[in-house]
GROMACS .gro file of C-alpha atoms in nm:
model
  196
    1UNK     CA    1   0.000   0.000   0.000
    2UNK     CA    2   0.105   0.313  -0.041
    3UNK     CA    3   0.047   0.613   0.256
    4UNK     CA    4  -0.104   0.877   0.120
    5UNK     CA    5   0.017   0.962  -0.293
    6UNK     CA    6   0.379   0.837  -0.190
    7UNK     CA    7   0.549   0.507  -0.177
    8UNK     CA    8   0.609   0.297   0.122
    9UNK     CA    9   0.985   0.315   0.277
   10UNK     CA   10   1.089  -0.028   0.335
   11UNK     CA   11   1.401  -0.116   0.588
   12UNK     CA   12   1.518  -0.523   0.490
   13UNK     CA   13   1.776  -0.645   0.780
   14UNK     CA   14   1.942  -0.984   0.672
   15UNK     CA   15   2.208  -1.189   0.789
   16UNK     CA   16   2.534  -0.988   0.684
   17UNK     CA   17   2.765  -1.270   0.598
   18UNK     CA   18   2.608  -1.371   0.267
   19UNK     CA   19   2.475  -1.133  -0.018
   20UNK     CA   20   2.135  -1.111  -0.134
   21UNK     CA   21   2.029  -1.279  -0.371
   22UNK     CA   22   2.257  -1.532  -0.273
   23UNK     CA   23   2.527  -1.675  -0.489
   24UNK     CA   24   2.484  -2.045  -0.368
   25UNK     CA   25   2.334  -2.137  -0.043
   26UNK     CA   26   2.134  -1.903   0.092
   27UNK     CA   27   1.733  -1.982   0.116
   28UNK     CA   28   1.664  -1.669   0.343
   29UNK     CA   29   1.876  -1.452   0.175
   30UNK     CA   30   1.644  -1.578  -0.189
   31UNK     CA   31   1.342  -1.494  -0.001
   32UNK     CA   32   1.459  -1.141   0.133
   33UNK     CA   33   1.598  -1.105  -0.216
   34UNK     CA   34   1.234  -1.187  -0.402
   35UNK     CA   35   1.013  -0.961  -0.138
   36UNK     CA   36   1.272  -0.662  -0.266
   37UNK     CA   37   1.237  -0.731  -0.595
   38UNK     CA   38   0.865  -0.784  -0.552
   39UNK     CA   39   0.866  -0.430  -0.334
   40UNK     CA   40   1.017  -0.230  -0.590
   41UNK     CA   41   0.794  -0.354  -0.869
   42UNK     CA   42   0.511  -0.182  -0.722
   43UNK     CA   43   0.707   0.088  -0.629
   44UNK     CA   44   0.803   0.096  -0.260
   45UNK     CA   45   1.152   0.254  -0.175
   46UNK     CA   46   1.365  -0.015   0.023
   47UNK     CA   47   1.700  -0.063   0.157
   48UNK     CA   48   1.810  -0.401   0.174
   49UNK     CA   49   2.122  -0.413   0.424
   50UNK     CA   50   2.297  -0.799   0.395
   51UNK     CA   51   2.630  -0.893   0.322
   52UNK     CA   52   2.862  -0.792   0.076
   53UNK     CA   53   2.794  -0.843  -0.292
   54UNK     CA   54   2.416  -0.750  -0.262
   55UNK     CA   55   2.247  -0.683  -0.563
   56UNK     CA   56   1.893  -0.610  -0.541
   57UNK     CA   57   1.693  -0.450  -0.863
   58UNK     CA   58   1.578  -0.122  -0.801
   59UNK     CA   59   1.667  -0.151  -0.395
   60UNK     CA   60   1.964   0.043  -0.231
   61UNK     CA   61   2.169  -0.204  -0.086
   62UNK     CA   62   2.412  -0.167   0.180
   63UNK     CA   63   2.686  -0.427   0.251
   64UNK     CA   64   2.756  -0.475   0.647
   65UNK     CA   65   3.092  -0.608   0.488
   66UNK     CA   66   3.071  -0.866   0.769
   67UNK     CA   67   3.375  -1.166   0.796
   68UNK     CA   68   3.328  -1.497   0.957
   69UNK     CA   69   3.451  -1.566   1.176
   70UNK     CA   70   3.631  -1.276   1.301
   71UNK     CA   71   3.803  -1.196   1.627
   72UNK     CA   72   3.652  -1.062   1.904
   73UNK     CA   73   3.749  -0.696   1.878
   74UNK     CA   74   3.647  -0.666   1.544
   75UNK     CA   75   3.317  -0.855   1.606
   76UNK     CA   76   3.217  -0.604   1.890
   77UNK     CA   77   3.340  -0.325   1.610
   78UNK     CA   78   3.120  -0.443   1.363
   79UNK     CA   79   2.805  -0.527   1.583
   80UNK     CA   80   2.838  -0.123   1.649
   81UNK     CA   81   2.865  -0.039   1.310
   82UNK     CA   82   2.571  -0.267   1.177
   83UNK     CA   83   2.347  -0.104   1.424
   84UNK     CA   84   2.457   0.246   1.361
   85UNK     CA   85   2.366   0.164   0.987
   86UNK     CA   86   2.016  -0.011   1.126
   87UNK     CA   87   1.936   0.327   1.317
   88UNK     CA   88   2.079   0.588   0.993
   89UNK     CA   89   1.827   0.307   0.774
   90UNK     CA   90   1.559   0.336   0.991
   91UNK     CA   91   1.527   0.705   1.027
   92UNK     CA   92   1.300   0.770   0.746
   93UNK     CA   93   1.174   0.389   0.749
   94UNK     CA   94   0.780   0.345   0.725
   95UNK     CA   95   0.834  -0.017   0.805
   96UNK     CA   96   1.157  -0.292   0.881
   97UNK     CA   97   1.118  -0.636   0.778
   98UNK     CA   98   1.385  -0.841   0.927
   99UNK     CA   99   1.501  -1.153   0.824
  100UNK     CA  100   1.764  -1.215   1.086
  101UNK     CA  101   1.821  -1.191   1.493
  102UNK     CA  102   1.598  -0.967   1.679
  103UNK     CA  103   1.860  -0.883   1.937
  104UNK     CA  104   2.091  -0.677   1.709
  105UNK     CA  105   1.822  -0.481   1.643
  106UNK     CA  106   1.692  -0.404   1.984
  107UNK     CA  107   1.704  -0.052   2.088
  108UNK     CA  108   1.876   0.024   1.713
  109UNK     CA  109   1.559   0.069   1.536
  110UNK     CA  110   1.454   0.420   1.503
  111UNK     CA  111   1.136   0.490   1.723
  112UNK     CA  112   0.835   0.436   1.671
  113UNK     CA  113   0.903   0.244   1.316
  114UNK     CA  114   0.673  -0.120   1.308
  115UNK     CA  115   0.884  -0.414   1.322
  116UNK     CA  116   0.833  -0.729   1.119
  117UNK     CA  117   1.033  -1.056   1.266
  118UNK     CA  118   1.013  -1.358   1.002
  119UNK     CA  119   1.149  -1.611   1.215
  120UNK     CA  120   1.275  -1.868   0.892
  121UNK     CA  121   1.419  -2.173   1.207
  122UNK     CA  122   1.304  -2.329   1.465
  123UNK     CA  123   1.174  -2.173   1.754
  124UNK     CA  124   1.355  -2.255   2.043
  125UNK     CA  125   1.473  -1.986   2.247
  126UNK     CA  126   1.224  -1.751   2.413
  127UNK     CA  127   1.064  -1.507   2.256
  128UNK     CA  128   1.081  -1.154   2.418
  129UNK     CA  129   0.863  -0.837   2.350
  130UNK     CA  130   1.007  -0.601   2.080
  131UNK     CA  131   0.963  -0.285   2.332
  132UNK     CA  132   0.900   0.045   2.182
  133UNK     CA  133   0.758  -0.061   1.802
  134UNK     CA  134   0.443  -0.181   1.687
  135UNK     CA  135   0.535  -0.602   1.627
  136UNK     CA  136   0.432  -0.825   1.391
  137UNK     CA  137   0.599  -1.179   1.443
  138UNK     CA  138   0.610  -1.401   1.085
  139UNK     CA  139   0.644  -1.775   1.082
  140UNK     CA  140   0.611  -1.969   0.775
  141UNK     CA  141   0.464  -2.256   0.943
  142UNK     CA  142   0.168  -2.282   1.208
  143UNK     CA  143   0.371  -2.619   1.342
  144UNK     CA  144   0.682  -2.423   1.382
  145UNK     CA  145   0.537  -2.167   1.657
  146UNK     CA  146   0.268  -2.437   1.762
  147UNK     CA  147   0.407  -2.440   2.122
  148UNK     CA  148   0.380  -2.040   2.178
  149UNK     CA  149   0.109  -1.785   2.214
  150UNK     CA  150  -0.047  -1.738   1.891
  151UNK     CA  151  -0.146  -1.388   1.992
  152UNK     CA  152   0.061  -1.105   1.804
  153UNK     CA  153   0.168  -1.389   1.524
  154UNK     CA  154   0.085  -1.391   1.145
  155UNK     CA  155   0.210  -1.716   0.935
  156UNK     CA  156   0.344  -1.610   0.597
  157UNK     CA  157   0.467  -1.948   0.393
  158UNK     CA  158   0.761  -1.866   0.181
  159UNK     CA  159   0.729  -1.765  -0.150
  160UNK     CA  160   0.893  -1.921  -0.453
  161UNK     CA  161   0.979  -1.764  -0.740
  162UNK     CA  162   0.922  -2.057  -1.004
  163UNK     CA  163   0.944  -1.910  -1.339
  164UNK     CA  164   1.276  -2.065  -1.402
  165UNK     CA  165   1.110  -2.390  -1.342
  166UNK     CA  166   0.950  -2.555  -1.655
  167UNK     CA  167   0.759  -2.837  -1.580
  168UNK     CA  168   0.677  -3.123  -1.846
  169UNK     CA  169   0.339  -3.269  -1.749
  170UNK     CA  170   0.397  -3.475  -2.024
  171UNK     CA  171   0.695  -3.686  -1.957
  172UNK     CA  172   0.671  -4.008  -1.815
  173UNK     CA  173   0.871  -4.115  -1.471
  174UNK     CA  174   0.925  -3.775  -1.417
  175UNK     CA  175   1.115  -3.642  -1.043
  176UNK     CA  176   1.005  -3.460  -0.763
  177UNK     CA  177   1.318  -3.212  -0.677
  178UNK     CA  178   1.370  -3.111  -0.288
  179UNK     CA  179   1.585  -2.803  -0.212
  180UNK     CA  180   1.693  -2.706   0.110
  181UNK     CA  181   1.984  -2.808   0.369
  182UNK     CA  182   1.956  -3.155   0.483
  183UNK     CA  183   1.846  -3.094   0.850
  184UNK     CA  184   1.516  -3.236   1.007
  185UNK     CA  185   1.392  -2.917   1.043
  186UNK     CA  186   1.334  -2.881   0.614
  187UNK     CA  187   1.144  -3.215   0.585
  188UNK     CA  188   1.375  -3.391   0.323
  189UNK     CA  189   1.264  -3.701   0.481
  190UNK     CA  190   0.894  -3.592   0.448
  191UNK     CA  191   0.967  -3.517   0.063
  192UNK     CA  192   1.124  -3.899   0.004
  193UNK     CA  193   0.792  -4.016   0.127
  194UNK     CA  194   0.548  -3.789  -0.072
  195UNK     CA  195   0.745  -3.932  -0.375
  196UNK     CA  196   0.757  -4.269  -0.330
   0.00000   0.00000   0.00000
């Protein structure tokens, strides 16, 4: 939506070790990478900031230039720095989705901006309030928050972008492709079955 005649201004906080879009592994990063892309096409502002080598269409993307792993000094340097660059983001921000740990942004958020939280993993730590922002907590699964208050939560499955997929409905003994990293948590084990 748009506020007013002018374009929403869209804050996108991921992980700062790999780029978006990614350039192998990286099924967050994709995701963060699509909802840009997807952003800009209808005309939203957004900064995307991620790790080095970001490219989004249309989005201004800023690199945390983030190594790992790095030594303690210059991991305390650079948690600083990305939340200097969080607050300088968010000044102007309408909205910030994030995409990656909550507590780096605590208390670097500008004021009064609304906070989106995809939470992409499992849910196993606590979750604490977001204090001083309007919340909205994403999962993309109603199992994977199953065992928490449902109040303040949206699920939001992830989208996939599958126009470089083109399916042949008419070849026989055709496959059923799973991609993902091989961890319980991403079902590979439920996909085996669905295809047998």
């Amino acid at each position: 939506r748009m506020i007013g005649d002018r374009p929403l201004r869209v804050v996108l906080t991921v992980d700062p070790v790999l780029p978006v879009p990614p350039k192998g592994y990286g099924g967050t990063q994709r995701i963060a990478a699509a909802l840009a892309r997807g952003l800009v096409a209808r005309g939203h502002e957004v900064t995307v900031l991620a790790g080095p080598g970001s490219a989004t269409d249309g989005a201004r993307d800023v690199a945390i230039r983030y190594r790992y792993p790095a030594p303690a000094p210059l991991r305390i340097w650079w948690y600083l720095r990305f939340r200097w660059l969080v607050r300088r983001a968010t000044r102007r921000a309408d909205v910030v989705v994030s995409f990656w740990r909550e507590d780096f942004l605590r208390g670097a958020v500008a004021p009064g901006v609304p906070v989106v939280l995809t939470h992409h993993d499992p849910i196993r730590v606590p979750i604490l309030p977001f204090f001083g922002h309007r919340t909205l907590r994403v999962s993309v699964s109603d199992d994977q928050r199953a065992h928490l208050d449902p109040e303040g939560w949206r699920t939001v499955p992830n989208g996939v972008d599958v126009a470089f997929l083109t399916p042949d409905p008419g070849r026989r003994g055709g496959h059923v492709a799973f991609l993902g990293r091989l961890s319980p948590e991403k079902g590979a084990g439920a996909a085996v079955r669905v295809a047998l």
